[in-house]
mmCIF file with all atom_site columns, C-alpha atoms in Angstrom:
data_model
loop_
_atom_site.group_PDB
_atom_site.id
_atom_site.type_symbol
_atom_site.label_atom_id
_atom_site.label_alt_id
_atom_site.label_comp_id
_atom_site.label_asym_id
_atom_site.label_entity_id
_atom_site.label_seq_id
_atom_site.pdbx_PDB_ins_code
_atom_site.Cartn_x
_atom_site.Cartn_y
_atom_site.Cartn_z
_atom_site.occupancy
_atom_site.B_iso_or_equiv
_atom_site.pdbx_formal_charge
_atom_site.auth_seq_id
_atom_site.auth_comp_id
_atom_site.auth_asym_id
_atom_site.auth_atom_id
_atom_site.pdbx_PDB_model_num
ATOM 1   C CA . UNK A 1 1   ? -9.189  -10.709 -7.746  1.00 46.00 ? 1   UNK A CA 1
ATOM 2   C CA . UNK A 1 2   ? -8.737  -11.369 -4.080  1.00 55.00 ? 2   UNK A CA 1
ATOM 3   C CA . UNK A 1 3   ? -10.598 -14.306 -2.612  1.00 64.00 ? 3   UNK A CA 1
ATOM 4   C CA . UNK A 1 4   ? -12.015 -14.535 0.875   1.00 75.00 ? 4   UNK A CA 1
ATOM 5   C CA . UNK A 1 5   ? -12.628 -17.143 3.534   1.00 77.00 ? 5   UNK A CA 1
ATOM 6   C CA . UNK A 1 6   ? -16.267 -17.227 4.629   1.00 75.00 ? 6   UNK A CA 1
ATOM 7   C CA . UNK A 1 7   ? -16.529 -17.862 8.398   1.00 78.00 ? 7   UNK A CA 1
ATOM 8   C CA . UNK A 1 8   ? -20.149 -17.806 9.509   1.00 79.00 ? 8   UNK A CA 1
ATOM 9   C CA . UNK A 1 9   ? -22.713 -19.295 11.883  1.00 81.00 ? 9   UNK A CA 1
ATOM 10  C CA . UNK A 1 10  ? -24.616 -20.789 8.958   1.00 77.00 ? 10  UNK A CA 1
ATOM 11  C CA . UNK A 1 11  ? -24.446 -24.585 8.662   1.00 73.00 ? 11  UNK A CA 1
ATOM 12  C CA . UNK A 1 12  ? -24.121 -24.353 4.896   1.00 72.00 ? 12  UNK A CA 1
ATOM 13  C CA . UNK A 1 13  ? -23.859 -21.652 2.279   1.00 72.00 ? 13  UNK A CA 1
ATOM 14  C CA . UNK A 1 14  ? -24.563 -21.827 -1.439  1.00 72.00 ? 14  UNK A CA 1
ATOM 15  C CA . UNK A 1 15  ? -21.284 -20.522 -2.842  1.00 64.00 ? 15  UNK A CA 1
ATOM 16  C CA . UNK A 1 16  ? -21.804 -21.217 -6.555  1.00 69.00 ? 16  UNK A CA 1
ATOM 17  C CA . UNK A 1 17  ? -22.577 -17.561 -7.309  1.00 69.00 ? 17  UNK A CA 1
ATOM 18  C CA . UNK A 1 18  ? -19.529 -16.499 -5.273  1.00 68.00 ? 18  UNK A CA 1
ATOM 19  C CA . UNK A 1 19  ? -17.177 -19.082 -6.772  1.00 64.00 ? 19  UNK A CA 1
ATOM 20  C CA . UNK A 1 20  ? -14.670 -16.448 -7.939  1.00 65.00 ? 20  UNK A CA 1
ATOM 21  C CA . UNK A 1 21  ? -14.632 -14.723 -4.525  1.00 66.00 ? 21  UNK A CA 1
ATOM 22  C CA . UNK A 1 22  ? -15.152 -17.314 -1.783  1.00 66.00 ? 22  UNK A CA 1
ATOM 23  C CA . UNK A 1 23  ? -12.118 -19.617 -1.712  1.00 68.00 ? 23  UNK A CA 1
ATOM 24  C CA . UNK A 1 24  ? -13.071 -21.470 1.457   1.00 76.00 ? 24  UNK A CA 1
ATOM 25  C CA . UNK A 1 25  ? -16.062 -21.879 3.765   1.00 78.00 ? 25  UNK A CA 1
ATOM 26  C CA . UNK A 1 26  ? -15.670 -22.633 7.487   1.00 83.00 ? 26  UNK A CA 1
ATOM 27  C CA . UNK A 1 27  ? -18.866 -22.969 9.557   1.00 84.00 ? 27  UNK A CA 1
ATOM 28  C CA . UNK A 1 28  ? -18.380 -21.549 13.077  1.00 85.00 ? 28  UNK A CA 1
ATOM 29  C CA . UNK A 1 29  ? -20.168 -24.500 14.665  1.00 83.00 ? 29  UNK A CA 1
ATOM 30  C CA . UNK A 1 30  ? -17.921 -27.106 13.052  1.00 84.00 ? 30  UNK A CA 1
ATOM 31  C CA . UNK A 1 31  ? -15.534 -29.145 15.147  1.00 87.00 ? 31  UNK A CA 1
ATOM 32  C CA . UNK A 1 32  ? -12.090 -27.452 15.129  1.00 87.00 ? 32  UNK A CA 1
ATOM 33  C CA . UNK A 1 33  ? -13.535 -24.448 13.247  1.00 83.00 ? 33  UNK A CA 1
ATOM 34  C CA . UNK A 1 34  ? -11.191 -21.928 14.871  1.00 86.00 ? 34  UNK A CA 1
ATOM 35  C CA . UNK A 1 35  ? -8.123  -24.080 14.211  1.00 86.00 ? 35  UNK A CA 1
ATOM 36  C CA . UNK A 1 36  ? -9.206  -24.592 10.591  1.00 84.00 ? 36  UNK A CA 1
ATOM 37  C CA . UNK A 1 37  ? -9.731  -20.865 10.107  1.00 81.00 ? 37  UNK A CA 1
ATOM 38  C CA . UNK A 1 38  ? -6.366  -20.049 11.668  1.00 81.00 ? 38  UNK A CA 1
ATOM 39  C CA . UNK A 1 39  ? -4.601  -22.575 9.427   1.00 79.00 ? 39  UNK A CA 1
ATOM 40  C CA . UNK A 1 40  ? -6.278  -21.118 6.319   1.00 76.00 ? 40  UNK A CA 1
ATOM 41  C CA . UNK A 1 41  ? -5.350  -17.564 7.270   1.00 72.00 ? 41  UNK A CA 1
ATOM 42  C CA . UNK A 1 42  ? -1.736  -18.533 7.987   1.00 69.00 ? 42  UNK A CA 1
ATOM 43  C CA . UNK A 1 43  ? -1.590  -20.392 4.674   1.00 66.00 ? 43  UNK A CA 1
ATOM 44  C CA . UNK A 1 44  ? -2.659  -17.335 2.668   1.00 63.00 ? 44  UNK A CA 1
ATOM 45  C CA . UNK A 1 45  ? 0.175   -15.219 4.076   1.00 56.00 ? 45  UNK A CA 1
ATOM 46  C CA . UNK A 1 46  ? 0.801   -11.473 3.841   1.00 45.00 ? 46  UNK A CA 1
ATOM 47  C CA . UNK A 1 47  ? 0.562   -11.291 0.053   1.00 43.00 ? 47  UNK A CA 1
ATOM 48  C CA . UNK A 1 48  ? -3.092  -12.337 0.063   1.00 47.00 ? 48  UNK A CA 1
ATOM 49  C CA . UNK A 1 49  ? -4.407  -10.158 2.849   1.00 52.00 ? 49  UNK A CA 1
ATOM 50  C CA . UNK A 1 50  ? -7.122  -7.651  2.135   1.00 62.00 ? 50  UNK A CA 1
ATOM 51  C CA . UNK A 1 51  ? -5.866  -4.149  2.720   1.00 70.00 ? 51  UNK A CA 1
ATOM 52  C CA . UNK A 1 52  ? -7.974  -0.988  2.426   1.00 72.00 ? 52  UNK A CA 1
ATOM 53  C CA . UNK A 1 53  ? -5.588  0.181   -0.304  1.00 77.00 ? 53  UNK A CA 1
ATOM 54  C CA . UNK A 1 54  ? -3.963  -1.330  -3.405  1.00 82.00 ? 54  UNK A CA 1
ATOM 55  C CA . UNK A 1 55  ? -0.926  -3.565  -2.868  1.00 82.00 ? 55  UNK A CA 1
ATOM 56  C CA . UNK A 1 56  ? 1.525   -4.999  -5.400  1.00 83.00 ? 56  UNK A CA 1
ATOM 57  C CA . UNK A 1 57  ? 1.349   -8.725  -6.133  1.00 81.00 ? 57  UNK A CA 1
ATOM 58  C CA . UNK A 1 58  ? 4.757   -9.215  -4.502  1.00 84.00 ? 58  UNK A CA 1
ATOM 59  C CA . UNK A 1 59  ? 3.831   -7.320  -1.319  1.00 89.00 ? 59  UNK A CA 1
ATOM 60  C CA . UNK A 1 60  ? 5.613   -9.739  1.028   1.00 88.00 ? 60  UNK A CA 1
ATOM 61  C CA . UNK A 1 61  ? 8.942   -9.445  -0.800  1.00 91.00 ? 61  UNK A CA 1
ATOM 62  C CA . UNK A 1 62  ? 8.419   -5.709  -1.289  1.00 91.00 ? 62  UNK A CA 1
ATOM 63  C CA . UNK A 1 63  ? 7.989   -5.183  2.461   1.00 91.00 ? 63  UNK A CA 1
ATOM 64  C CA . UNK A 1 64  ? 11.195  -7.115  3.197   1.00 92.00 ? 64  UNK A CA 1
ATOM 65  C CA . UNK A 1 65  ? 13.070  -4.951  0.687   1.00 92.00 ? 65  UNK A CA 1
ATOM 66  C CA . UNK A 1 66  ? 11.583  -1.758  2.187   1.00 92.00 ? 66  UNK A CA 1
ATOM 67  C CA . UNK A 1 67  ? 12.636  -2.893  5.662   1.00 90.00 ? 67  UNK A CA 1
ATOM 68  C CA . UNK A 1 68  ? 16.208  -3.382  4.419   1.00 88.00 ? 68  UNK A CA 1
ATOM 69  C CA . UNK A 1 69  ? 16.255  0.049   2.778   1.00 84.00 ? 69  UNK A CA 1
ATOM 70  C CA . UNK A 1 70  ? 14.801  1.766   5.844   1.00 79.00 ? 70  UNK A CA 1
ATOM 71  C CA . UNK A 1 71  ? 17.848  0.853   7.875   1.00 71.00 ? 71  UNK A CA 1
ATOM 72  C CA . UNK A 1 72  ? 20.220  2.777   5.575   1.00 77.00 ? 72  UNK A CA 1
ATOM 73  C CA . UNK A 1 73  ? 20.493  6.380   6.851   1.00 78.00 ? 73  UNK A CA 1
ATOM 74  C CA . UNK A 1 74  ? 23.263  7.171   4.351   1.00 85.00 ? 74  UNK A CA 1
ATOM 75  C CA . UNK A 1 75  ? 20.548  7.442   1.691   1.00 84.00 ? 75  UNK A CA 1
ATOM 76  C CA . UNK A 1 76  ? 18.952  10.560  3.245   1.00 84.00 ? 76  UNK A CA 1
ATOM 77  C CA . UNK A 1 77  ? 21.447  12.910  1.546   1.00 91.00 ? 77  UNK A CA 1
ATOM 78  C CA . UNK A 1 78  ? 20.978  11.648  -2.029  1.00 93.00 ? 78  UNK A CA 1
ATOM 79  C CA . UNK A 1 79  ? 17.213  11.275  -1.554  1.00 92.00 ? 79  UNK A CA 1
ATOM 80  C CA . UNK A 1 80  ? 16.993  14.817  -0.179  1.00 93.00 ? 80  UNK A CA 1
ATOM 81  C CA . UNK A 1 81  ? 18.759  16.061  -3.301  1.00 95.00 ? 81  UNK A CA 1
ATOM 82  C CA . UNK A 1 82  ? 16.296  14.106  -5.445  1.00 95.00 ? 82  UNK A CA 1
ATOM 83  C CA . UNK A 1 83  ? 13.347  15.732  -3.621  1.00 95.00 ? 83  UNK A CA 1
ATOM 84  C CA . UNK A 1 84  ? 14.860  19.227  -4.065  1.00 96.00 ? 84  UNK A CA 1
ATOM 85  C CA . UNK A 1 85  ? 15.498  18.642  -7.780  1.00 97.00 ? 85  UNK A CA 1
ATOM 86  C CA . UNK A 1 86  ? 11.950  17.356  -8.338  1.00 96.00 ? 86  UNK A CA 1
ATOM 87  C CA . UNK A 1 87  ? 10.355  20.291  -6.503  1.00 95.00 ? 87  UNK A CA 1
ATOM 88  C CA . UNK A 1 88  ? 12.473  22.758  -8.493  1.00 96.00 ? 88  UNK A CA 1
ATOM 89  C CA . UNK A 1 89  ? 11.827  21.022  -11.835 1.00 96.00 ? 89  UNK A CA 1
ATOM 90  C CA . UNK A 1 90  ? 8.047   21.076  -11.386 1.00 94.00 ? 90  UNK A CA 1
ATOM 91  C CA . UNK A 1 91  ? 7.919   24.422  -9.557  1.00 94.00 ? 91  UNK A CA 1
ATOM 92  C CA . UNK A 1 92  ? 6.164   22.656  -6.661  1.00 92.00 ? 92  UNK A CA 1
ATOM 93  C CA . UNK A 1 93  ? 5.806   23.825  -3.059  1.00 90.00 ? 93  UNK A CA 1
ATOM 94  C CA . UNK A 1 94  ? 7.393   20.607  -1.879  1.00 91.00 ? 94  UNK A CA 1
ATOM 95  C CA . UNK A 1 95  ? 8.530   17.076  -2.638  1.00 94.00 ? 95  UNK A CA 1
ATOM 96  C CA . UNK A 1 96  ? 9.288   13.999  -0.571  1.00 93.00 ? 96  UNK A CA 1
ATOM 97  C CA . UNK A 1 97  ? 10.654  10.482  -0.842  1.00 94.00 ? 97  UNK A CA 1
ATOM 98  C CA . UNK A 1 98  ? 8.686   8.092   1.329   1.00 93.00 ? 98  UNK A CA 1
ATOM 99  C CA . UNK A 1 99  ? 9.352   4.469   2.164   1.00 93.00 ? 99  UNK A CA 1
ATOM 100 C CA . UNK A 1 100 ? 6.190   2.382   2.176   1.00 92.00 ? 100 UNK A CA 1
ATOM 101 C CA . UNK A 1 101 ? 6.194   -0.127  5.027   1.00 91.00 ? 101 UNK A CA 1
ATOM 102 C CA . UNK A 1 102 ? 3.466   -2.688  5.710   1.00 87.00 ? 102 UNK A CA 1
ATOM 103 C CA . UNK A 1 103 ? 0.939   -0.260  7.237   1.00 87.00 ? 103 UNK A CA 1
ATOM 104 C CA . UNK A 1 104 ? 2.651   3.123   7.210   1.00 89.00 ? 104 UNK A CA 1
ATOM 105 C CA . UNK A 1 105 ? 4.601   5.548   5.143   1.00 91.00 ? 105 UNK A CA 1
ATOM 106 C CA . UNK A 1 106 ? 7.980   6.625   6.497   1.00 91.00 ? 106 UNK A CA 1
ATOM 107 C CA . UNK A 1 107 ? 9.501   9.894   5.352   1.00 90.00 ? 107 UNK A CA 1
ATOM 108 C CA . UNK A 1 108 ? 13.091  9.427   4.100   1.00 91.00 ? 108 UNK A CA 1
ATOM 109 C CA . UNK A 1 109 ? 13.642  12.942  2.720   1.00 91.00 ? 109 UNK A CA 1
ATOM 110 C CA . UNK A 1 110 ? 11.634  16.056  1.973   1.00 91.00 ? 110 UNK A CA 1
ATOM 111 C CA . UNK A 1 111 ? 11.851  19.665  0.936   1.00 93.00 ? 111 UNK A CA 1
ATOM 112 C CA . UNK A 1 112 ? 9.357   22.493  1.166   1.00 91.00 ? 112 UNK A CA 1
ATOM 113 C CA . UNK A 1 113 ? 5.912   22.406  2.644   1.00 79.00 ? 113 UNK A CA 1
ATOM 114 C CA . UNK A 1 114 ? 4.978   18.777  2.181   1.00 76.00 ? 114 UNK A CA 1
ATOM 115 C CA . UNK A 1 115 ? 3.780   16.690  5.110   1.00 75.00 ? 115 UNK A CA 1
ATOM 116 C CA . UNK A 1 116 ? 2.776   13.203  3.973   1.00 71.00 ? 116 UNK A CA 1
ATOM 117 C CA . UNK A 1 117 ? 0.282   11.153  5.950   1.00 71.00 ? 117 UNK A CA 1
ATOM 118 C CA . UNK A 1 118 ? 1.758   8.327   8.003   1.00 84.00 ? 118 UNK A CA 1
ATOM 119 C CA . UNK A 1 119 ? -1.009  5.709   7.767   1.00 86.00 ? 119 UNK A CA 1
ATOM 120 C CA . UNK A 1 120 ? -0.543  3.954   4.435   1.00 86.00 ? 120 UNK A CA 1
ATOM 121 C CA . UNK A 1 121 ? -4.254  3.849   3.741   1.00 85.00 ? 121 UNK A CA 1
ATOM 122 C CA . UNK A 1 122 ? -4.299  7.677   3.735   1.00 85.00 ? 122 UNK A CA 1
ATOM 123 C CA . UNK A 1 123 ? -1.429  8.190   1.302   1.00 87.00 ? 123 UNK A CA 1
ATOM 124 C CA . UNK A 1 124 ? -1.271  9.039   -2.354  1.00 90.00 ? 124 UNK A CA 1
ATOM 125 C CA . UNK A 1 125 ? 2.061   7.199   -2.447  1.00 91.00 ? 125 UNK A CA 1
ATOM 126 C CA . UNK A 1 126 ? 0.297   3.877   -1.949  1.00 89.00 ? 126 UNK A CA 1
ATOM 127 C CA . UNK A 1 127 ? -1.581  4.380   -5.196  1.00 91.00 ? 127 UNK A CA 1
ATOM 128 C CA . UNK A 1 128 ? 1.555   5.560   -7.027  1.00 92.00 ? 128 UNK A CA 1
ATOM 129 C CA . UNK A 1 129 ? 3.331   2.387   -5.865  1.00 90.00 ? 129 UNK A CA 1
ATOM 130 C CA . UNK A 1 130 ? 0.879   0.239   -7.827  1.00 88.00 ? 130 UNK A CA 1
ATOM 131 C CA . UNK A 1 131 ? 0.365   2.603   -10.780 1.00 90.00 ? 131 UNK A CA 1
ATOM 132 C CA . UNK A 1 132 ? 0.982   1.397   -14.301 1.00 87.00 ? 132 UNK A CA 1
ATOM 133 C CA . UNK A 1 133 ? 4.617   2.023   -15.241 1.00 90.00 ? 133 UNK A CA 1
ATOM 134 C CA . UNK A 1 134 ? 5.274   3.201   -11.651 1.00 91.00 ? 134 UNK A CA 1
ATOM 135 C CA . UNK A 1 135 ? 4.089   6.770   -12.311 1.00 95.00 ? 135 UNK A CA 1
ATOM 136 C CA . UNK A 1 136 ? 0.869   8.502   -11.294 1.00 95.00 ? 136 UNK A CA 1
ATOM 137 C CA . UNK A 1 137 ? -0.374  12.036  -11.955 1.00 95.00 ? 137 UNK A CA 1
ATOM 138 C CA . UNK A 1 138 ? -3.504  13.457  -10.344 1.00 94.00 ? 138 UNK A CA 1
ATOM 139 C CA . UNK A 1 139 ? -4.716  16.820  -11.632 1.00 93.00 ? 139 UNK A CA 1
ATOM 140 C CA . UNK A 1 140 ? -7.262  17.408  -8.863  1.00 93.00 ? 140 UNK A CA 1
ATOM 141 C CA . UNK A 1 141 ? -7.438  15.310  -5.689  1.00 90.00 ? 141 UNK A CA 1
ATOM 142 C CA . UNK A 1 142 ? -10.816 16.850  -4.830  1.00 90.00 ? 142 UNK A CA 1
ATOM 143 C CA . UNK A 1 143 ? -12.495 15.299  -7.866  1.00 92.00 ? 143 UNK A CA 1
ATOM 144 C CA . UNK A 1 144 ? -10.467 12.097  -8.355  1.00 91.00 ? 144 UNK A CA 1
ATOM 145 C CA . UNK A 1 145 ? -12.699 9.255   -7.079  1.00 90.00 ? 145 UNK A CA 1
ATOM 146 C CA . UNK A 1 146 ? -9.718  7.427   -5.535  1.00 87.00 ? 146 UNK A CA 1
ATOM 147 C CA . UNK A 1 147 ? -8.949  10.339  -3.196  1.00 87.00 ? 147 UNK A CA 1
ATOM 148 C CA . UNK A 1 148 ? -12.147 12.318  -2.738  1.00 86.00 ? 148 UNK A CA 1
ATOM 149 C CA . UNK A 1 149 ? -12.871 10.543  0.588   1.00 85.00 ? 149 UNK A CA 1
ATOM 150 C CA . UNK A 1 150 ? -9.333  10.595  2.021   1.00 86.00 ? 150 UNK A CA 1
ATOM 151 C CA . UNK A 1 151 ? -9.473  13.485  4.494   1.00 86.00 ? 151 UNK A CA 1
ATOM 152 C CA . UNK A 1 152 ? -5.721  13.362  5.212   1.00 84.00 ? 152 UNK A CA 1
ATOM 153 C CA . UNK A 1 153 ? -4.985  14.289  1.586   1.00 84.00 ? 153 UNK A CA 1
ATOM 154 C CA . UNK A 1 154 ? -7.272  17.328  1.687   1.00 83.00 ? 154 UNK A CA 1
ATOM 155 C CA . UNK A 1 155 ? -6.225  18.394  5.200   1.00 84.00 ? 155 UNK A CA 1
ATOM 156 C CA . UNK A 1 156 ? -2.611  18.448  3.967   1.00 82.00 ? 156 UNK A CA 1
ATOM 157 C CA . UNK A 1 157 ? -3.691  20.866  1.224   1.00 83.00 ? 157 UNK A CA 1
ATOM 158 C CA . UNK A 1 158 ? -2.693  18.557  -1.636  1.00 86.00 ? 158 UNK A CA 1
ATOM 159 C CA . UNK A 1 159 ? -4.595  19.706  -4.718  1.00 87.00 ? 159 UNK A CA 1
ATOM 160 C CA . UNK A 1 160 ? -2.499  18.008  -7.423  1.00 90.00 ? 160 UNK A CA 1
ATOM 161 C CA . UNK A 1 161 ? -0.005  15.178  -7.171  1.00 92.00 ? 161 UNK A CA 1
ATOM 162 C CA . UNK A 1 162 ? 2.775   13.529  -9.137  1.00 94.00 ? 162 UNK A CA 1
ATOM 163 C CA . UNK A 1 163 ? 4.270   10.286  -7.839  1.00 95.00 ? 163 UNK A CA 1
ATOM 164 C CA . UNK A 1 164 ? 7.050   8.065   -9.187  1.00 96.00 ? 164 UNK A CA 1
ATOM 165 C CA . UNK A 1 165 ? 7.967   4.686   -7.744  1.00 95.00 ? 165 UNK A CA 1
ATOM 166 C CA . UNK A 1 166 ? 11.516  4.174   -6.483  1.00 94.00 ? 166 UNK A CA 1
ATOM 167 C CA . UNK A 1 167 ? 12.881  0.652   -6.985  1.00 93.00 ? 167 UNK A CA 1
ATOM 168 C CA . UNK A 1 168 ? 15.669  -1.123  -5.126  1.00 91.00 ? 168 UNK A CA 1
ATOM 169 C CA . UNK A 1 169 ? 18.515  -2.825  -7.080  1.00 91.00 ? 169 UNK A CA 1
ATOM 170 C CA . UNK A 1 170 ? 16.505  -6.098  -7.180  1.00 91.00 ? 170 UNK A CA 1
ATOM 171 C CA . UNK A 1 171 ? 13.518  -4.347  -8.794  1.00 92.00 ? 171 UNK A CA 1
ATOM 172 C CA . UNK A 1 172 ? 11.246  -4.169  -5.748  1.00 92.00 ? 172 UNK A CA 1
ATOM 173 C CA . UNK A 1 173 ? 9.054   -1.052  -5.464  1.00 93.00 ? 173 UNK A CA 1
ATOM 174 C CA . UNK A 1 174 ? 10.084  0.255   -2.048  1.00 93.00 ? 174 UNK A CA 1
ATOM 175 C CA . UNK A 1 175 ? 9.512   4.007   -2.013  1.00 94.00 ? 175 UNK A CA 1
ATOM 176 C CA . UNK A 1 176 ? 7.789   6.841   -3.863  1.00 95.00 ? 176 UNK A CA 1
ATOM 177 C CA . UNK A 1 177 ? 8.982   10.264  -4.936  1.00 96.00 ? 177 UNK A CA 1
ATOM 178 C CA . UNK A 1 178 ? 6.001   12.592  -4.390  1.00 94.00 ? 178 UNK A CA 1
ATOM 179 C CA . UNK A 1 179 ? 5.723   16.099  -5.824  1.00 93.00 ? 179 UNK A CA 1
#
């Protein structure tokens, strides 16, 4: 699980029952409290941040790999062909290959009537990126508890979804093929 740093006005807090969750306690009134908190946050780094969506364990390295891939426009042709083949194979109205950056999804290629959300927290691709075996199928986004509250999914008219993670040559999950 992901731990948290408790930063509060309380002088002391009984953390025994939160031992698995609270990794550090910094009282606001303590001398150098802000500096201590800043040092703890910097120490945890990007891989330990709490995001409103699932992230792979190697998120820091994954983001670096995605940034490298995003600067390669020569990939748009082959990725466009991949999207067209996937849409045709599954008789879908559209397909896309999206690069997942730190906080947003960037469209690399698409075909048909698919318009993926840009904010990563509103994307199905984010969940596909962390799916077991790198593949995720959702029969009905309106009833799946992971997506029932994501308005961007429903506003885009996505009723069913198939996502497959795209890996770079070093094995980092950098993008998702969405159908």
